[in-house]
Amino acid sequence: MPASQQGTSGAGPVPPLLRGVDRAAFAAGLTRRLRDRGVAVDLSAAGTFARALAAHPPATRTELYWTARIALVRRQPDLAAFDALFAALFAGAGLGTDPPARRRPLPPTGALAAVPAPTAPAQPGTGLPWATLPAVVGSAERTAPDGPAVPQRLPTAAAGWADVPFEALDDEQVALLDDWLLAGLPRLPTRRTRRLAIRRRGNRAALRETMARSRRTGWEPIELVRTRPVRRPRRLLLLCDVSRSMQAEATAYLHLGRAFVRAADAEVFAFATGLTRLTPVLRRRSAADAMAQATAAVGDRFGGTRIATNLRALLDSRHGDLLRGAIVLIGSDGWDSCPATELAAQLARVRRRAYRLLWINPRAAVPGFQPRVASMAAALPYCDRMLPGDTFTALRRVIDAVADCDVPVRRPVTTTA
Amino acid sequence: MTEQIGAAETLADRMERVGYLVDDGLATALFLAVRLGQPVLLEGEPGVGKTTAAKALAGALDTALIRLQCYEGLTASEALYEWNYQRQLLAIRLAESHGDRLRDADLFTAEFLSDRPILQAIRFTGPRPPVLLIDEIDRADDEFEALLFEFLGESAVSIPEIGTFTAARRPIVVLTSNRSRELHDALRRRCLYHWIEFPSAARVAQILRRAVPAAATALIASAADFVGQVRALDLDKPPGLAEAIDWVSALSMLGVTELTRPDATRTLAALAKTADDRDAVTAAFGALDGPDRARA
């Protein structure tokens, strides 16, 4: 029971609570205060509230609570803000029995808590950056060539840096590679839906369309219209490890996540000791803004890693259904402070829901790499593929591997373990 | 009947009479939906009784329930209306055999229209407006939501060949969603909204008593308590009210009058829907009060 209801239950019938109150002004005032608290309330909701007050005049505070809540709040996450506002406004208020109280103005809205503005992105050298170290400065001075110069074909800046390990890239280069990654997403896996669309090479006859077109031919159905199922992008879900051991790779992986979010409406979560959903902030057009907001959103970055705990949190949350039929990518080196058996149990649950599970490991690129970490070894049986993720070229290969998930044959785990 | 309902309490009483116990919030939401003629969107965890609420509302108002179950790929022809092509073709052949000339307008009339749930609700001619249940709207595509805007806003459906059908009396529309995806703001804006919480153990017991009258009182009390504890476990599918009712029905059918661990174990399939959940509940038996206390 919400806090605002307490104290009203069991009260006998009392006169209508808002006798003599201008319903429109009351609705508008409450709406404005709700909006000040960050709840999206539109004009039509205020209108509905005013009509609801007329249809069902509240006699108790509980009735006022339910009428206001049902008419004004449209989302479950907004309920907490509404409850807080309602308690602040009406707890202890005696509007119905204390007419002079109605003449007293309500407290100014400036006293309410404001939504905090996002903090400015960290400048290089002024704190912990997301991933990159200061740029490597070339030492060799170029001398002016003598005589006629032959133009030399060089790779574009992005392609040139694509093979450089993440540690050696600066912010500017990473931002450039962001566009390069996005350009590598023309082909992503799709799934068949139950929706049908008219296609020349369809395999079913569309009766409705055929009939409609037969109007042109004297009601003789000459042209047979065909349909076939529509295909949609398959859901992608990236879990990015932002713990200390992944400091160099975290930003690059988030750029990959941003590319997926923008191109395929993917879901991205960051995890270290806790789980943070980054999908809304990564959807921003500017890569710098997206990364700055992601930095602000993840409070526990560069801390310890609890992969199994975070996987369980994801599975149990309301986002757990996002895994169903999805291609799940986990970007992590497998260093986990949770027991390996727990990780195996959670990955088994993930595997049952997901369509494919791909693991991106920055250490896997090293020749002779073997997954000796207990958690990594425990995770491998549940992964469809393990892919190296140490450079942007490797991330391009990850994109190709995601695209290959359309191939119906399941591949064995590519590992030497 | 709807005109006679003057307050939310009256509606709650009526719903109780048809076997659905309703709390203040849901009673207010449904009452406002009836009085304001505005659709109501019910959200909550699976199994809290969203669909049953709509059915009970129809029962309480003594009116028809029209149900539209949403799924991926649901189209206008399945939800709004469809032309009866077979009848149209027959009409053409018949006209040919009589030597008549048919025009477009002759074939695209209300006579050849097959009503689907939404148009059925609009053209309903019963003594009272029907309750239209649009179930699990989150399962339909987001394009389908856009298709509903005209109906939800104005209780009307436009058919290009004929014109716009507007309901003489607004049907009472109940939408339900399990939040498997976010619904569009435009849809939410057109609806009243109510989030249904899972009821307390005492209320679950009250509901179980209604739903399974044959079950013993002691069994119902301990089962309601046990279900509350199971919900607190780390499960893939925490049991809802529907599962609790199934479970108590199963126990009651087996002649169980008091909850014991062996009985709970053999009927666990009604409560835990995955192998993992079954293992989790079995493993937690020792820590849970119900079956352990009354060990056989």
XYZ file of C-alpha atoms in Angstrom:
713
model
C 0.000 0.000 0.000
C 1.461 3.395 -0.914
C 2.433 5.720 1.912
C -0.229 8.190 0.935
C -2.973 5.687 1.595
C -1.984 5.051 5.138
C -4.145 6.735 7.633
C -7.112 7.004 5.334
C -8.201 3.418 5.396
C -10.931 2.799 7.846
C -12.016 6.434 7.857
C -15.765 6.882 7.678
C -17.527 8.734 4.886
C -16.486 12.360 4.761
C -17.702 15.199 2.544
C -16.120 15.398 -0.913
C -12.522 16.330 -0.520
C -12.319 19.075 -3.100
C -15.610 20.907 -2.597
C -15.405 24.343 -4.137
C -12.053 23.685 -5.736
C -11.576 24.664 -9.385
C -11.000 21.217 -10.881
C -9.202 22.527 -13.962
C -6.807 24.639 -11.907
C -6.238 21.785 -9.515
C -5.495 19.371 -12.369
C -3.193 21.879 -14.043
C -1.323 22.571 -10.802
C -0.822 18.902 -9.988
C 0.257 18.217 -13.560
C 2.842 20.994 -13.435
C 4.300 19.699 -10.197
C 4.469 16.197 -11.608
C 6.260 17.519 -14.655
C 8.721 19.354 -12.404
C 9.537 15.995 -10.874
C 10.413 14.543 -14.256
C 7.172 12.671 -14.972
C 5.978 13.124 -18.545
C 2.366 14.278 -18.243
C 0.664 15.679 -21.303
C -2.315 17.995 -21.614
C -4.712 15.189 -22.450
C -3.838 13.482 -19.160
C -4.653 16.678 -17.268
C -7.962 16.846 -19.146
C -8.690 13.229 -18.300
C -7.936 13.948 -14.651
C -10.334 16.901 -14.567
C -13.071 14.754 -16.154
C -12.318 11.906 -13.770
C -12.679 14.265 -10.795
C -16.121 15.188 -12.098
C -17.108 11.587 -12.774
C -15.828 10.249 -9.484
C -15.554 13.087 -6.918
C -13.088 11.865 -4.312
C -14.394 11.615 -0.765
C -11.164 10.422 0.790
C -7.521 10.974 0.155
C -7.216 7.359 -1.022
C -9.813 7.948 -3.705
C -8.070 11.135 -4.770
C -4.811 9.173 -4.900
C -6.196 6.462 -7.178
C -8.068 8.860 -9.448
C -4.994 11.053 -9.888
C -2.659 8.106 -10.366
C -4.795 6.345 -12.948
C -5.437 9.516 -14.941
C -1.987 11.108 -14.787
C 0.653 8.380 -14.619
C 1.244 6.350 -17.746
C 4.312 4.280 -16.819
C 5.212 2.051 -13.934
C 8.655 3.679 -13.322
C 6.899 7.038 -12.776
C 4.840 5.685 -9.889
C 7.546 6.347 -7.307
C 7.781 10.040 -8.286
C 3.997 10.337 -8.193
C 3.793 8.694 -4.763
C 6.475 11.039 -3.427
C 4.720 14.122 -4.790
C 1.344 12.998 -3.519
C 2.758 12.351 -0.064
C 4.536 15.720 -0.054
C 1.384 17.567 -1.081
C -1.313 15.757 0.826
C 0.230 13.943 3.785
C -1.114 15.733 6.817
C -3.126 18.192 4.719
C -6.706 18.780 5.773
C -8.072 20.425 2.668
C -11.622 19.229 3.069
C -11.988 20.322 6.667
C -9.824 23.404 6.711
C -11.176 25.923 4.164
C -8.551 28.584 4.951
C -5.899 26.049 4.009
C -7.175 26.234 0.452
C -6.375 29.921 0.291
C -2.781 29.349 1.255
C -0.606 28.984 -1.834
C 1.136 25.672 -2.361
C 4.908 25.706 -1.814
C 6.861 27.078 -4.770
C 7.981 24.451 -7.221
C 11.551 25.738 -7.043
C 11.875 23.855 -3.777
C 11.476 20.550 -5.576
C 14.528 18.571 -6.566
C 15.754 19.406 -10.060
C 16.902 16.793 -12.524
C 20.702 16.795 -12.340
C 22.429 17.909 -15.500
C 24.846 15.451 -17.070
C 28.413 16.110 -16.059
C 30.904 17.323 -18.594
C 33.049 14.673 -20.273
C 36.409 14.107 -18.675
C 39.255 15.862 -20.433
C 42.312 13.821 -21.318
C 44.776 13.914 -18.492
C 42.311 15.256 -15.925
C 41.069 11.986 -14.519
C 40.400 8.427 -15.451
C 39.582 8.305 -19.164
C 37.334 5.573 -20.481
C 40.009 3.568 -22.099
C 42.687 5.253 -23.969
C 46.160 6.333 -23.028
C 47.768 9.545 -24.313
C 48.511 9.497 -28.014
C 51.734 8.030 -29.230
C 53.706 10.944 -30.643
C 55.831 10.238 -33.691
C 59.435 11.133 -33.054
C 60.864 11.144 -36.543
C 60.957 14.584 -38.140
C 59.906 14.534 -41.755
C 62.335 16.206 -44.096
C 61.299 17.836 -47.349
C 61.938 15.415 -50.205
C 64.321 16.446 -52.926
C 63.279 16.235 -56.545
C 59.912 15.136 -57.953
C 57.861 13.157 -55.488
C 55.914 10.073 -56.485
C 52.526 10.020 -54.727
C 52.369 7.070 -52.416
C 49.087 5.266 -51.748
C 48.381 5.277 -48.048
C 45.511 3.755 -46.150
C 42.849 6.101 -44.828
C 43.427 7.261 -41.299
C 40.752 4.981 -39.913
C 41.927 1.902 -41.776
C 45.491 2.667 -40.738
C 44.615 2.769 -37.060
C 42.308 -0.178 -37.188
C 45.103 -2.624 -36.432
C 46.579 -0.558 -33.613
C 45.800 -1.983 -30.173
C 43.270 0.036 -28.209
C 45.904 1.073 -25.671
C 47.762 3.096 -28.296
C 44.792 5.088 -29.592
C 43.722 8.506 -28.392
C 40.168 9.853 -28.116
C 40.190 11.446 -31.550
C 41.310 8.291 -33.263
C 38.737 6.227 -31.415
C 36.028 8.668 -32.488
C 37.151 8.352 -36.110
C 37.048 4.578 -35.859
C 33.497 4.845 -34.540
C 32.301 5.945 -37.989
C 34.426 3.251 -39.583
C 32.727 0.631 -37.428
C 29.272 1.963 -38.254
C 30.132 1.694 -41.962
C 30.819 -1.989 -41.449
C 27.258 -2.831 -40.507
C 25.467 -3.135 -43.817
C 24.490 -6.779 -43.258
C 23.099 -7.892 -39.947
C 21.177 -11.072 -39.194
C 17.439 -11.108 -39.552
C 14.639 -13.351 -38.413
C 11.378 -14.330 -40.035
C 8.244 -12.730 -38.616
C 4.622 -13.788 -38.910
C 3.855 -10.615 -40.846
C 3.319 -11.037 -44.581
C 4.139 -8.539 -47.294
C 3.459 -8.507 -51.010
C 6.465 -9.818 -52.899
C 6.799 -10.847 -56.514
C 8.478 -14.088 -55.492
C 6.182 -14.836 -52.620
C 5.068 -18.348 -51.909
C 1.486 -17.657 -50.823
C -1.447 -16.187 -52.700
C -2.817 -12.928 -51.281
C -6.574 -13.230 -51.689
C -7.367 -9.702 -50.578
C -4.940 -8.008 -52.948
C -5.782 -10.350 -55.825
C -9.443 -9.508 -55.418
C -8.761 -5.795 -55.185
C -6.710 -5.850 -58.389
C -9.330 -7.852 -60.228
C -11.420 -4.679 -60.275
C -9.269 -3.478 -63.176
C -9.946 -6.626 -65.173
C -13.710 -6.888 -64.945
C -13.605 -8.918 -61.766
C -11.571 -11.672 -63.378
C -8.688 -12.417 -61.026
C -5.998 -12.499 -63.703
C -3.048 -11.202 -61.743
C -2.243 -13.443 -58.804
C -0.616 -11.397 -56.051
C 1.782 -13.258 -53.799
C 3.070 -12.618 -50.307
C 5.946 -13.855 -48.257
C 6.958 -13.370 -44.632
C 8.696 -10.149 -43.688
C 12.136 -10.440 -42.154
C 13.228 -8.237 -39.294
C 16.620 -7.526 -37.724
C 17.348 -10.086 -35.069
C 17.761 -8.586 -31.613
C 21.343 -7.979 -30.488
C 22.419 -7.636 -26.897
C 25.931 -6.590 -25.892
C 27.216 -6.962 -22.365
C 30.375 -4.939 -21.931
C 32.822 -5.513 -19.113
C 34.056 -2.143 -17.776
C 36.155 -3.484 -14.922
C 39.753 -2.526 -14.267
C 41.233 -5.360 -16.318
C 39.195 -4.198 -19.321
C 40.097 -0.514 -18.989
C 41.751 -0.325 -22.395
C 38.985 -2.115 -24.290
C 35.858 -0.783 -22.611
C 35.494 2.363 -24.723
C 36.063 0.506 -27.969
C 33.445 -2.066 -27.022
C 31.006 0.686 -26.188
C 31.659 2.182 -29.623
C 30.790 -1.217 -31.051
C 27.667 -1.232 -28.894
C 26.775 2.252 -30.111
C 27.121 1.097 -33.714
C 24.770 -1.820 -32.963
C 22.311 0.436 -31.141
C 22.163 2.941 -33.979
C 22.047 0.394 -36.786
C 20.024 -2.451 -35.296
C 18.307 -1.081 -32.205
C 20.446 -3.319 -30.013
C 20.532 -3.336 -26.218
C 23.805 -2.548 -24.437
C 24.609 -3.132 -20.784
C 27.841 -2.300 -18.975
C 28.888 -4.302 -15.966
C 31.637 -4.341 -13.367
C 30.307 -4.813 -9.853
C 26.799 -3.735 -10.933
C 24.773 -3.716 -14.114
C 23.952 -0.507 -16.018
C 21.735 -0.215 -19.080
C 23.391 2.102 -21.580
C 21.087 1.747 -24.577
C 19.386 5.173 -24.244
C 22.615 7.141 -23.861
C 24.426 5.297 -26.641
C 21.612 6.194 -29.043
C 22.859 9.782 -29.159
C 24.008 11.082 -32.503
C 27.316 12.452 -31.243
C 29.803 9.762 -30.277
C 31.500 12.125 -27.809
C 28.196 12.916 -26.076
C 27.274 9.251 -25.962
C 30.566 8.271 -24.376
C 30.470 11.184 -21.919
C 26.986 10.223 -20.779
C 27.919 6.560 -20.603
C 30.867 7.540 -18.399
C 28.528 9.465 -16.132
C 25.996 6.634 -16.068
C 28.386 3.876 -15.013
C 29.331 4.566 -11.435
C 31.367 1.430 -10.813
C 33.642 1.408 -13.845
C 37.192 0.174 -13.425
C 36.231 -1.686 -10.280
C 36.003 -5.423 -9.714
C 34.131 -7.865 -11.955
C 31.120 -9.956 -11.005
C 30.012 -11.481 -14.269
C 27.789 -14.209 -12.831
C 26.016 -11.851 -10.424
C 25.351 -9.354 -13.185
C 24.108 -12.017 -15.563
C 21.674 -13.171 -12.921
C 20.575 -9.581 -12.310
C 19.940 -9.200 -16.037
C 18.033 -12.481 -16.291
C 15.846 -11.630 -13.322
C 15.159 -8.045 -14.351
C 12.392 -7.003 -16.699
C 15.045 -6.881 -19.425
C 15.547 -10.634 -19.091
C 13.073 -11.219 -21.901
C 15.302 -9.263 -24.265
C 17.551 -12.313 -24.387
C 14.916 -14.505 -25.983
C 15.924 -15.257 -29.542
C 18.688 -12.650 -29.381
C 22.321 -12.786 -30.375
C 24.129 -12.135 -27.115
C 27.659 -10.763 -27.152
C 29.724 -10.643 -23.986
C 32.835 -8.490 -24.155
C 35.068 -9.531 -21.288
C 38.429 -11.106 -20.472
C 36.703 -13.607 -18.167
C 38.301 -12.413 -14.930
C 35.454 -12.930 -12.495
C 35.271 -12.746 -8.721
C 32.170 -14.972 -8.672
C 32.617 -18.768 -8.527
C 33.064 -20.392 -11.933
C 30.205 -22.825 -11.245
C 27.846 -19.895 -10.694
C 28.944 -18.349 -14.015
C 28.338 -21.680 -15.760
C 24.848 -21.899 -14.240
C 23.931 -18.372 -15.348
C 25.383 -18.886 -18.831
C 23.336 -22.059 -19.136
C 20.228 -19.943 -18.489
C 21.387 -17.332 -20.996
C 22.102 -20.042 -23.555
C 18.604 -21.456 -23.226
C 17.050 -18.084 -23.997
C 19.486 -16.718 -26.565
C 19.764 -17.635 -30.229
C 23.567 -17.362 -30.267
C 26.121 -16.507 -27.581
C 29.382 -14.941 -28.722
C 32.213 -14.067 -26.369
C 34.671 -11.293 -27.272
C 37.926 -11.654 -25.386
C 40.737 -9.143 -25.900
C 43.303 -11.689 -24.727
C 42.266 -14.270 -27.318
C 44.310 -12.557 -30.028
C 47.617 -13.515 -28.413
C 49.163 -16.491 -30.240
C 48.925 -19.643 -28.150
C 46.149 -18.213 -25.999
C 44.436 -20.761 -23.813
C 41.477 -20.016 -21.591
C 43.145 -20.936 -18.332
C 41.064 -18.558 -16.224
C 38.558 -20.752 -14.391
C 35.579 -18.588 -15.328
C 36.546 -18.459 -18.991
C 37.028 -22.231 -19.088
C 33.651 -22.711 -17.423
C 31.977 -20.326 -19.865
C 33.323 -21.849 -23.077
C 30.925 -24.804 -23.377
C 28.037 -22.338 -23.558
C 29.552 -20.039 -26.170
C 28.934 -20.541 -29.862
C 32.110 -18.709 -30.707
C 34.921 -16.948 -28.915
C 36.403 -14.052 -30.842
C 39.451 -11.891 -30.237
C 38.687 -8.238 -29.594
C 41.937 -6.323 -29.247
C 41.792 -3.973 -32.257
C 39.137 -2.315 -34.355
C 39.867 -4.790 -37.132
C 39.015 -7.537 -34.677
C 35.755 -5.734 -33.868
C 34.957 -5.656 -37.601
C 35.415 -9.422 -37.566
C 33.028 -9.565 -34.632
C 30.476 -7.751 -36.791
C 31.075 -10.311 -39.549
C 30.626 -13.115 -37.038
C 27.317 -11.578 -35.937
C 26.236 -11.382 -39.572
C 27.176 -15.043 -40.010
C 24.677 -15.981 -37.320
C 22.074 -16.044 -40.096
C 23.625 -19.316 -41.211
C 21.453 -21.948 -39.576
C 24.252 -24.443 -38.861
C 25.634 -24.143 -35.354
C 29.380 -23.909 -35.280
C 31.538 -25.602 -32.687
C 33.376 -23.400 -30.204
C 36.648 -22.352 -31.783
C 39.079 -22.875 -28.982
C 42.078 -24.920 -28.187
C 40.816 -25.774 -24.722
C -26.381 -1.360 -16.443
C -23.400 0.954 -16.830
C -25.621 3.926 -16.101
C -26.609 2.385 -12.801
C -23.066 2.152 -11.527
C -22.638 5.328 -9.576
C -19.382 4.665 -7.769
C -16.286 2.540 -7.868
C -17.491 0.609 -4.795
C -20.625 -0.492 -6.634
C -18.513 -1.859 -9.467
C -16.203 -3.584 -6.980
C -19.224 -5.224 -5.332
C -20.558 -6.406 -8.657
C -17.184 -7.836 -9.642
C -16.963 -9.596 -6.325
C -20.341 -11.157 -7.028
C -19.016 -12.662 -10.268
C -16.028 -14.071 -8.366
C -13.304 -11.469 -8.899
C -11.925 -9.682 -5.868
C -10.794 -6.214 -6.788
C -8.834 -3.638 -4.795
C -9.388 0.130 -4.660
C -6.960 0.967 -7.436
C -8.290 -1.486 -10.000
C -11.877 -0.660 -9.073
C -11.206 3.044 -9.663
C -9.421 2.342 -12.949
C -12.239 0.181 -14.321
C -14.922 2.543 -13.026
C -13.280 5.528 -14.728
C -12.922 3.498 -17.936
C -16.661 2.810 -17.854
C -17.718 6.339 -16.911
C -15.285 8.332 -19.055
C -15.505 5.965 -22.030
C -11.728 5.936 -22.220
C -9.620 2.795 -22.793
C -7.700 1.527 -19.794
C -4.236 -0.027 -20.028
C -3.506 -2.639 -17.367
C 0.102 -3.577 -16.759
C 1.670 -5.891 -14.211
C 3.676 -9.059 -13.828
C 2.322 -12.113 -15.660
C -0.356 -13.863 -13.665
C -1.688 -10.970 -11.575
C -5.108 -11.179 -13.204
C -5.148 -8.571 -15.968
C -7.084 -10.638 -18.484
C -9.406 -12.006 -15.830
C -10.170 -8.442 -14.738
C -11.586 -7.678 -18.183
C -13.617 -10.876 -18.199
C -14.946 -10.116 -14.729
C -15.812 -6.566 -15.799
C -17.928 -7.941 -18.633
C -19.589 -10.318 -16.181
C -20.193 -7.545 -13.652
C -21.748 -5.262 -16.263
C -23.708 -8.206 -17.710
C -22.500 -7.478 -21.204
C -20.611 -9.254 -23.966
C -16.847 -9.732 -23.930
C -15.104 -9.415 -27.273
C -11.510 -10.565 -27.181
C -8.632 -9.732 -29.473
C -5.513 -11.741 -28.660
C -2.471 -9.924 -30.030
C 0.526 -11.653 -31.566
C 3.423 -10.730 -33.792
C 2.237 -10.147 -37.327
C -1.342 -9.292 -36.368
C -2.803 -7.289 -39.244
C -5.728 -5.001 -39.905
C -7.620 -7.783 -41.668
C -7.488 -9.903 -38.518
C -8.237 -7.140 -36.027
C -10.495 -4.623 -37.779
C -12.363 -5.993 -40.788
C -12.010 -8.098 -43.902
C -13.928 -8.311 -47.141
C -15.762 -11.574 -47.637
C -14.144 -12.489 -50.960
C -16.021 -15.705 -51.438
C -19.350 -13.911 -51.139
C -18.133 -11.184 -53.470
C -17.131 -13.727 -56.111
C -20.432 -15.511 -55.717
C -22.259 -12.222 -56.139
C -20.298 -11.552 -59.334
C -21.095 -14.994 -60.757
C -24.727 -14.642 -59.756
C -24.965 -11.241 -61.418
C -23.353 -12.661 -64.577
C -25.805 -15.526 -64.696
C -28.684 -13.060 -64.432
C -27.119 -10.803 -67.010
C -26.906 -7.900 -64.528
C -24.157 -5.304 -64.453
C -22.349 -4.882 -61.175
C -20.633 -1.753 -60.015
C -17.853 -1.354 -57.457
C -20.272 0.106 -54.990
C -22.441 -2.997 -55.180
C -19.590 -5.241 -54.046
C -18.060 -3.100 -51.335
C -20.966 -2.666 -48.999
C -21.478 -3.520 -45.370
C -23.147 -6.721 -46.572
C -19.810 -8.105 -47.767
C -17.882 -7.001 -44.705
C -16.597 -9.581 -42.223
C -16.356 -7.956 -38.819
C -13.253 -8.663 -36.821
C -13.133 -7.940 -33.048
C -12.664 -4.172 -33.209
C -15.373 -3.588 -35.799
C -17.583 -6.033 -33.907
C -17.212 -3.843 -30.821
C -18.079 -0.727 -32.833
C -21.123 -2.237 -34.533
C -22.315 -4.065 -31.434
C -26.076 -3.787 -31.112
C -26.712 -5.323 -27.683
C -28.515 -3.494 -24.897
C -25.229 -2.422 -23.293
C -21.823 -1.487 -24.740
C -19.515 -4.507 -24.897
C -16.170 -4.945 -23.156
C -13.400 -5.243 -25.725
C -10.293 -6.956 -24.384
C -7.145 -6.243 -26.423
C -4.918 -8.785 -24.751
C -1.122 -8.588 -24.609
C -0.788 -5.583 -26.879
C 2.995 -5.722 -26.345
C 3.113 -8.892 -28.437
C 1.813 -7.115 -31.548
C 4.094 -5.078 -33.800
C 4.416 -1.387 -33.129
C 2.734 -0.681 -36.485
C -0.347 -2.351 -35.102
C -0.387 0.123 -32.221
C -0.579 2.950 -34.754
C -3.505 1.156 -36.374
C -5.379 1.329 -33.081
C -5.021 5.068 -32.532
C -8.157 6.031 -34.447
C -10.207 3.429 -32.621
C -8.822 4.216 -29.165
C -9.170 7.970 -29.616
C -12.513 8.206 -31.390
C -14.052 4.716 -31.247
C -14.099 4.748 -35.021
C -12.738 2.664 -37.888
C -12.289 4.059 -41.385
C -12.901 1.720 -44.301
C -11.771 3.340 -47.548
C -14.512 1.785 -49.699
C -17.412 2.667 -47.402
C -16.484 5.393 -44.970
C -16.027 5.710 -41.235
C -17.898 3.591 -38.731
C -18.239 5.332 -35.371
C -19.606 3.526 -32.337
C -22.994 4.772 -31.193
C -21.963 3.928 -27.633
C -18.286 3.731 -26.870
C -17.221 0.156 -26.109
C -15.363 -0.352 -22.843
C -11.813 -1.112 -23.934
C -9.318 -2.921 -21.701
C -5.760 -3.312 -22.976
C -3.268 -5.531 -21.188
C 0.501 -5.643 -21.481
C 3.243 -7.760 -19.941
C 5.899 -5.164 -20.814
C 7.855 -7.460 -23.080
C 8.501 -4.233 -25.028
C 7.830 -0.566 -24.423
C 4.540 0.723 -25.763
C 4.468 3.957 -27.709
C 3.704 7.194 -25.862
C 0.882 7.937 -28.293
C -0.897 4.751 -27.220
C -0.375 5.446 -23.532
C -1.678 8.976 -23.973
C -5.017 7.664 -25.196
C -5.500 5.351 -22.225
C -5.996 5.450 -18.511
C -3.224 3.484 -16.861
C -3.120 1.118 -13.937
C -0.215 -0.960 -12.670
C -1.467 -4.069 -10.858
C 0.710 -5.155 -7.951
C 0.872 -8.781 -6.900
C -1.568 -9.075 -3.950
C -0.517 -9.745 -0.367
C -0.631 -13.282 1.102
C -3.888 -12.521 2.914
C -5.512 -11.364 -0.309
C -4.123 -14.345 -2.225
C -5.750 -16.587 0.393
C -9.025 -14.708 -0.062
C -8.826 -15.148 -3.833
C -7.908 -18.833 -3.516
C -10.880 -19.385 -1.268
C -13.096 -17.975 -4.021
C -11.404 -19.780 -6.872
C -11.089 -23.217 -5.237
C -14.004 -23.489 -2.821
C -13.377 -27.222 -2.328
C -9.911 -26.679 -0.817
C -9.400 -26.894 2.930
C -8.895 -23.632 4.812
C -5.603 -24.766 6.337
C -4.309 -25.764 2.901
C -5.244 -22.393 1.406
C -3.582 -20.408 4.182
C -0.317 -22.348 4.017
C -0.339 -22.446 0.197
C -0.819 -18.662 -0.053
C 2.014 -18.150 2.391
C 4.213 -20.615 0.543
C 3.562 -19.016 -2.844
C 4.578 -15.652 -1.369
C 7.872 -17.156 -0.226
C 8.470 -18.879 -3.559
C 7.960 -15.567 -5.333
C 10.842 -14.147 -3.315
C 13.188 -16.850 -4.643
C 15.432 -16.324 -7.631
C 13.175 -17.852 -10.303
C 12.844 -17.537 -14.056
C 9.056 -17.455 -13.848
C 7.817 -16.442 -10.386
C 4.375 -17.974 -9.864
C 1.435 -15.643 -10.418
C -2.101 -15.913 -9.130
C -3.066 -18.262 -11.949
C -0.298 -20.696 -10.966
C -1.293 -20.470 -7.309
C -4.899 -21.319 -8.202
C -3.775 -24.245 -10.404
C -1.561 -25.546 -7.636
C -4.195 -25.400 -4.935
C -6.709 -26.997 -7.323
C -4.252 -29.817 -7.984
C -3.601 -30.325 -4.262
C -7.291 -30.213 -3.492
C -8.060 -32.706 -6.247
C -5.560 -35.114 -4.716
C -7.422 -34.869 -1.438
C -4.711 -32.912 0.371
C -5.992 -30.934 3.338
C -2.701 -29.773 4.791
C 0.479 -28.853 2.930
C 3.267 -31.415 3.252
C 6.551 -31.681 1.488
C 5.781 -34.877 -0.513
C 2.500 -33.396 -1.733
C 4.159 -30.120 -2.602
C 6.896 -31.978 -4.493
C 4.599 -34.076 -6.623
C 2.410 -31.110 -7.565
C 5.279 -28.701 -8.088
C 4.796 -28.768 -11.855
C 1.768 -26.512 -11.400
C 3.860 -23.891 -9.629
C 7.346 -24.028 -11.175
C 7.321 -23.918 -14.946
C 10.947 -24.637 -15.799
C 13.426 -27.291 -14.747
C 15.626 -24.641 -13.121
C 12.732 -23.259 -11.123
C 11.712 -26.706 -9.973
C 15.253 -27.351 -8.746
C 15.404 -23.941 -7.035
C 12.124 -24.488 -5.196
C 13.058 -28.040 -4.209
C 16.433 -26.863 -2.952
C 14.805 -24.111 -0.924
C 12.243 -26.402 0.723
C 14.312 -26.569 3.872
C 14.481 -22.808 4.186
C 10.803 -22.247 3.403
C 8.250 -22.435 6.139
C 5.352 -24.206 4.480
C 6.120 -27.831 3.607
C 9.043 -28.103 5.998
C 7.012 -27.225 9.039
C 4.419 -29.833 8.227
C 6.811 -32.530 7.113
C 5.129 -35.814 6.494
